[in-house]
PDB file of C-alpha atoms in Angstrom:
ATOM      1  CA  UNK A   1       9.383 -15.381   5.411  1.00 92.00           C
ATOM      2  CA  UNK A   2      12.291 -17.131   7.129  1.00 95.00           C
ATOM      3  CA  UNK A   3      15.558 -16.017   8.559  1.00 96.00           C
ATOM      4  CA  UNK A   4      17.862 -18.403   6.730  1.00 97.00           C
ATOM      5  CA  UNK A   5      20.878 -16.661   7.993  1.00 97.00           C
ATOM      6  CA  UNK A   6      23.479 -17.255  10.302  1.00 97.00           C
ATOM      7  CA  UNK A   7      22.421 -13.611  12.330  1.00 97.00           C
ATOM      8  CA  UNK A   8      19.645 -11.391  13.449  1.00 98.00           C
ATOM      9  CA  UNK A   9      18.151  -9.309  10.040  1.00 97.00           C
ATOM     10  CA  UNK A  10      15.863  -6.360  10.204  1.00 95.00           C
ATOM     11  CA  UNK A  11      12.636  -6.788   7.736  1.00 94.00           C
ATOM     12  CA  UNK A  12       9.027  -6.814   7.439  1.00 95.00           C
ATOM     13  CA  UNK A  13       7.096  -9.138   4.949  1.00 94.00           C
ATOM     14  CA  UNK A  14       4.593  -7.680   2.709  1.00 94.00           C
ATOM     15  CA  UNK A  15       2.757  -8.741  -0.620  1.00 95.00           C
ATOM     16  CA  UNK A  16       2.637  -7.375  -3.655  1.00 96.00           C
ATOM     17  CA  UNK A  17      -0.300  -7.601  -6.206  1.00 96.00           C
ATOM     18  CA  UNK A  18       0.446  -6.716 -10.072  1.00 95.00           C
ATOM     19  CA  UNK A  19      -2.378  -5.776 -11.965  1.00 94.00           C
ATOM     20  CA  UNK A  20      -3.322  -4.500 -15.587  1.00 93.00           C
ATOM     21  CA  UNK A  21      -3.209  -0.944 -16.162  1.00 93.00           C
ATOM     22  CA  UNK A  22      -5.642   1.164 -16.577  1.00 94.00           C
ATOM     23  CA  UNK A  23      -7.736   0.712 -13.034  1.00 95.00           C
ATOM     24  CA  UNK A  24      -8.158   3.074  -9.961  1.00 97.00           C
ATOM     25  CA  UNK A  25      -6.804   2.288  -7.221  1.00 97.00           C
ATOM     26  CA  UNK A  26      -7.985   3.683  -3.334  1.00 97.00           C
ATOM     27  CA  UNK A  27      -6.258   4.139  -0.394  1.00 96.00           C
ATOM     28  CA  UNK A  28      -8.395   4.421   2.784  1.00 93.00           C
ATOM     29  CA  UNK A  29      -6.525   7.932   4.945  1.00 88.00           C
ATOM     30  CA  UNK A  30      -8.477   8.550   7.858  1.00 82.00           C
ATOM     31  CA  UNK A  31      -6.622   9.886  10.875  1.00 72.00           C
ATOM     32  CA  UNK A  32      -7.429   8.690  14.529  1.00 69.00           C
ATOM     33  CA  UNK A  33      -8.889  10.969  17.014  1.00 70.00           C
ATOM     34  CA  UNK A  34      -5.575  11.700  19.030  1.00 74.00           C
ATOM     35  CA  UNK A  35      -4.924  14.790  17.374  1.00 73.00           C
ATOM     36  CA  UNK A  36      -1.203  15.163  19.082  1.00 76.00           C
ATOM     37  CA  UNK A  37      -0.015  12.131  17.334  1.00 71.00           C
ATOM     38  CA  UNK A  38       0.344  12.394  13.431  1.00 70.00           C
ATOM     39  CA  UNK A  39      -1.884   9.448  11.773  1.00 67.00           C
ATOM     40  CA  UNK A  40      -1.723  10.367   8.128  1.00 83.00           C
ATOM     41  CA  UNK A  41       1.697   9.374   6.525  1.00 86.00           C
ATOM     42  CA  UNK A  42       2.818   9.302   2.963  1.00 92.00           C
ATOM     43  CA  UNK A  43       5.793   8.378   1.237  1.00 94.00           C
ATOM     44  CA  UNK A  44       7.256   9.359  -2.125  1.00 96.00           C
ATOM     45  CA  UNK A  45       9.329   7.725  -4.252  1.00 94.00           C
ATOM     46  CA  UNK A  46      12.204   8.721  -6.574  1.00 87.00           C
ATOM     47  CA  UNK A  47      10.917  11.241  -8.658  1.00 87.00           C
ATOM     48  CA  UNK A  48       7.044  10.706  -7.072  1.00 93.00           C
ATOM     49  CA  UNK A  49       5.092  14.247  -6.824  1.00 93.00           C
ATOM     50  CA  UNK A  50       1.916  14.828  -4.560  1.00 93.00           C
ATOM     51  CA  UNK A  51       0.519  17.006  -7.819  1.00 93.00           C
ATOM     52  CA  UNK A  52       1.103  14.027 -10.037  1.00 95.00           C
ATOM     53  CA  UNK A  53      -2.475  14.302 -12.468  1.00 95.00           C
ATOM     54  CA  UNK A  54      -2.835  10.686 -11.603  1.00 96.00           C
ATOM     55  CA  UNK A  55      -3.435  11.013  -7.818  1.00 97.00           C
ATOM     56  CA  UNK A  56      -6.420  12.955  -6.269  1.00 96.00           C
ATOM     57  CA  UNK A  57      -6.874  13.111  -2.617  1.00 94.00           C
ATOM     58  CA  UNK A  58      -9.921  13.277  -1.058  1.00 90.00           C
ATOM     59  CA  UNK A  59     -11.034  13.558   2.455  1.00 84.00           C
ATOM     60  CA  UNK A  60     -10.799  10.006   3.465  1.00 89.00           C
ATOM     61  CA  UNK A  61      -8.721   8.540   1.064  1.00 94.00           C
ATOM     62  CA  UNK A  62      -5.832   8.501  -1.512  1.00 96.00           C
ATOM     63  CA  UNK A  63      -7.293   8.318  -5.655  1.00 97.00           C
ATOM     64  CA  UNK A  64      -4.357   6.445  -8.072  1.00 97.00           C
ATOM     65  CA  UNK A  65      -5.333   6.063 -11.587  1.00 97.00           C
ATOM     66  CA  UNK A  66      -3.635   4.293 -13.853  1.00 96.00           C
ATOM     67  CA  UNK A  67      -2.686   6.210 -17.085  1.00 93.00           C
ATOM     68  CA  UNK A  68       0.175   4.922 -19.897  1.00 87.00           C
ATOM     69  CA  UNK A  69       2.772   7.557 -18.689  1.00 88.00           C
ATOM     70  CA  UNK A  70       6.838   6.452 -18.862  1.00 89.00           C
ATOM     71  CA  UNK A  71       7.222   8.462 -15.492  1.00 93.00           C
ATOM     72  CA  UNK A  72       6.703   6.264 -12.519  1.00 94.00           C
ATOM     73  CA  UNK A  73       5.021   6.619  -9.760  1.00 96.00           C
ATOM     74  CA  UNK A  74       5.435   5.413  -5.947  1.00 97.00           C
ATOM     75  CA  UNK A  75       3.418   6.378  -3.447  1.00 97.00           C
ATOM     76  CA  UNK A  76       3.288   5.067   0.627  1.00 96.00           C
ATOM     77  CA  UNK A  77       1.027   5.493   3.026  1.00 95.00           C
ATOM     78  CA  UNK A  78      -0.717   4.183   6.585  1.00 93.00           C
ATOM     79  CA  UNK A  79      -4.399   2.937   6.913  1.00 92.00           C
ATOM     80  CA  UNK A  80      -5.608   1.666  10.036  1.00 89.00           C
ATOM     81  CA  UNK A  81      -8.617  -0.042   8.333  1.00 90.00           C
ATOM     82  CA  UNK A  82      -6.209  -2.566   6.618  1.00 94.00           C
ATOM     83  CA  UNK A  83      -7.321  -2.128   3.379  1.00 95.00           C
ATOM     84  CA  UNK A  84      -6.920  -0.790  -0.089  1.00 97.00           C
ATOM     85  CA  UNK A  85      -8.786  -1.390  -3.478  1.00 97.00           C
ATOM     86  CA  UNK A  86      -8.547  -1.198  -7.047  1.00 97.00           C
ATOM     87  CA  UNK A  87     -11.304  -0.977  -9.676  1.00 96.00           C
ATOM     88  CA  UNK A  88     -10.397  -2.213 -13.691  1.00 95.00           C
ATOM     89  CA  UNK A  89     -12.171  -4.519 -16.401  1.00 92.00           C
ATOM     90  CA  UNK A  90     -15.499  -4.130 -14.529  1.00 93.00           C
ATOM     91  CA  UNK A  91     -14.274  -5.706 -11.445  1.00 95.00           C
ATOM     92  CA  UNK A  92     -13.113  -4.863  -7.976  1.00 96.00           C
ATOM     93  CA  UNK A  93     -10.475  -5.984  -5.870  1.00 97.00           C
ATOM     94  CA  UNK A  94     -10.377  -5.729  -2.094  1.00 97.00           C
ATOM     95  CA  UNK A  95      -7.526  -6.440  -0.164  1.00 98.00           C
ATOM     96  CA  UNK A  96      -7.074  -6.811   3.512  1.00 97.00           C
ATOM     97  CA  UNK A  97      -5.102  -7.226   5.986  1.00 97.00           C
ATOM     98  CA  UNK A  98      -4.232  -6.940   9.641  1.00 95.00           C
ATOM     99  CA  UNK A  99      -2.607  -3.210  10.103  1.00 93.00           C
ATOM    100  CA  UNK A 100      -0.065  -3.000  12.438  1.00 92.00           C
ATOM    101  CA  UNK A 101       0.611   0.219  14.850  1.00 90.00           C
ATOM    102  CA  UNK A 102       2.227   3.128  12.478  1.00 88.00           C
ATOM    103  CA  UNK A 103       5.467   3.231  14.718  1.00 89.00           C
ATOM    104  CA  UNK A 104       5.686  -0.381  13.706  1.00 93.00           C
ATOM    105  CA  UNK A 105       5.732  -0.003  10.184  1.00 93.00           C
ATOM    106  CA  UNK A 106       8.700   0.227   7.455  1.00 94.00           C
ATOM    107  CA  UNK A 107       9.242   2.916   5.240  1.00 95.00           C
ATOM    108  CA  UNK A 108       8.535   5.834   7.401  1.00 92.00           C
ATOM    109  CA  UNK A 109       5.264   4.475   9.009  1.00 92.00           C
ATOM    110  CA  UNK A 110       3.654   3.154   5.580  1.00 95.00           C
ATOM    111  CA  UNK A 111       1.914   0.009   5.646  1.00 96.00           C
ATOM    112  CA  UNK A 112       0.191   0.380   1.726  1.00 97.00           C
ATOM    113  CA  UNK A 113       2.012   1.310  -1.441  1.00 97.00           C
ATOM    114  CA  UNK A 114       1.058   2.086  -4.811  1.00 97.00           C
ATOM    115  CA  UNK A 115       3.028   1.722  -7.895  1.00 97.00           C
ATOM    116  CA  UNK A 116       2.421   2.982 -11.248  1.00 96.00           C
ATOM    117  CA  UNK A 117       4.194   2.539 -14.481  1.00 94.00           C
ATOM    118  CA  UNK A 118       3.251   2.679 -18.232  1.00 94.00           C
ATOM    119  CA  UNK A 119       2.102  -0.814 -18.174  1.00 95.00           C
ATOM    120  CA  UNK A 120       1.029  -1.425 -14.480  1.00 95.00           C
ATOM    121  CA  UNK A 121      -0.663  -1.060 -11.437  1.00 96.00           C
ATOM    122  CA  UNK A 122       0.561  -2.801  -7.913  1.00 97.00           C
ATOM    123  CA  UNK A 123      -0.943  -2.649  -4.669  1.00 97.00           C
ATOM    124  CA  UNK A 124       1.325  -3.362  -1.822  1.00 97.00           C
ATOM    125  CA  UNK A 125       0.286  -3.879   1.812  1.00 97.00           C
ATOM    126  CA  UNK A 126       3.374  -4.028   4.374  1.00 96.00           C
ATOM    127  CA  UNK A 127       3.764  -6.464   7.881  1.00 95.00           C
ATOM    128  CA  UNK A 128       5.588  -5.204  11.120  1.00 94.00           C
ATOM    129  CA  UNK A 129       9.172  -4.367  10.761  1.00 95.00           C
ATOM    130  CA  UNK A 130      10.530  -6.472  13.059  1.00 93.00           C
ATOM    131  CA  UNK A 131      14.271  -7.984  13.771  1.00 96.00           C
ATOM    132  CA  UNK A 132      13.719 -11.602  12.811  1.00 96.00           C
ATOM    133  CA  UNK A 133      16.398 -13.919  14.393  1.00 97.00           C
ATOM    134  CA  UNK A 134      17.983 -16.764  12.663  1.00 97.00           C
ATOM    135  CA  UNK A 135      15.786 -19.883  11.901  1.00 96.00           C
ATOM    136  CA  UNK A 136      12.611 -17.621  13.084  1.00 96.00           C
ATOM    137  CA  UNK A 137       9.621 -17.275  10.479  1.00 95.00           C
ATOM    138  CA  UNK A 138       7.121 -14.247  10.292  1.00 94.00           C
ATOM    139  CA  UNK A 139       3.570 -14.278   8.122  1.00 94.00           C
ATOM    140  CA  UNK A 140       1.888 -11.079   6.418  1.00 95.00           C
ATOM    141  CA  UNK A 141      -1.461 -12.232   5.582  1.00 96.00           C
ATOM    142  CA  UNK A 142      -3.624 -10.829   3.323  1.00 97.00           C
ATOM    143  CA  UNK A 143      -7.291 -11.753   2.371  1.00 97.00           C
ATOM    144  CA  UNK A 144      -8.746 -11.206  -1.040  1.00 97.00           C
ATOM    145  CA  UNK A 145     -12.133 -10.087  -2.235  1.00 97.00           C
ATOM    146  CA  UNK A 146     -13.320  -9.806  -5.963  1.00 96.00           C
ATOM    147  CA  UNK A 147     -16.235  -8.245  -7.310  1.00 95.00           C
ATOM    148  CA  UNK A 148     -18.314  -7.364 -10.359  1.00 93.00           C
ATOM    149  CA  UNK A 149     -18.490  -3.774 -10.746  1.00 80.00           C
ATOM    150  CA  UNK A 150     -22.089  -2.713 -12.123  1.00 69.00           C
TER     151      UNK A 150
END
């Protein structure tokens, strides 16, 4: 992503990946062992609710499923093992990426989303918020991995 204007502009990159309904998505959550410094953040969108029937949450990690509902869903959160994963059609996708510290992260420390609609599912991983200056380029990377499901 490149500054093309004339001044200084606060962002952070990040990629989004639409896929077909109907998968399951997981978020890795493990905390880190500093237990005076909060490592498990998460975000809600708009309407979003933490007892929405499509999210479970498990010990290590954050459960989406896709189900045809009109109510949207949004959910952030932080994973320091750069990852998150969705499982549809017999396949699954792995995505990676390099995870940046959580008090470098937009939206309130998040560097994963998830988005749900009636006819989607998108992963989102999120790069360093940083103040780009003009003419100055930053990268988010991320590093793809399918698989058959058996």
């Amino acid at each position: 992503m490149t500054n093309c204007n004339s001044y200084p502009v606060k962002v952070a990159a990040w990629g989004i990946t639409t896929l077909k309904g109907g998968g399951v998505a997981k978020i890795p959550f493990e905390g880190t062992v500093d237990e005076y410094v909060p490592s498990r953040v998460v975000a809600l969108w708009f309407d979003s609710s933490l007892n929405d029937s499509r999210l479970s949450f498990e010990n290590n990690c954050i459960i989406g499923r896709h189900l045809p509902c009109i109510k949207k869903l949004k959910i952030g959160a932080y994973t320091p093992q750069g990852e998150i994963s969705m499982k549809n059609l017999g396949q699954k996708l792995e995505i990676y990426f390099s995870p940046q510290p959580i008090e470098d992260c937009p939206d309130n420390g998040c560097n994963v989303e998830l988005f749900l609609d009636k006819h989607i599912m998108e992963l989102e991983t999120l790069g360093e918020l940083n103040t780009i200056p003009s003419g100055a380029t930053v990268k988010h990377v991320e590093y793809w991995h399918l698989v058959p499901e058996f």
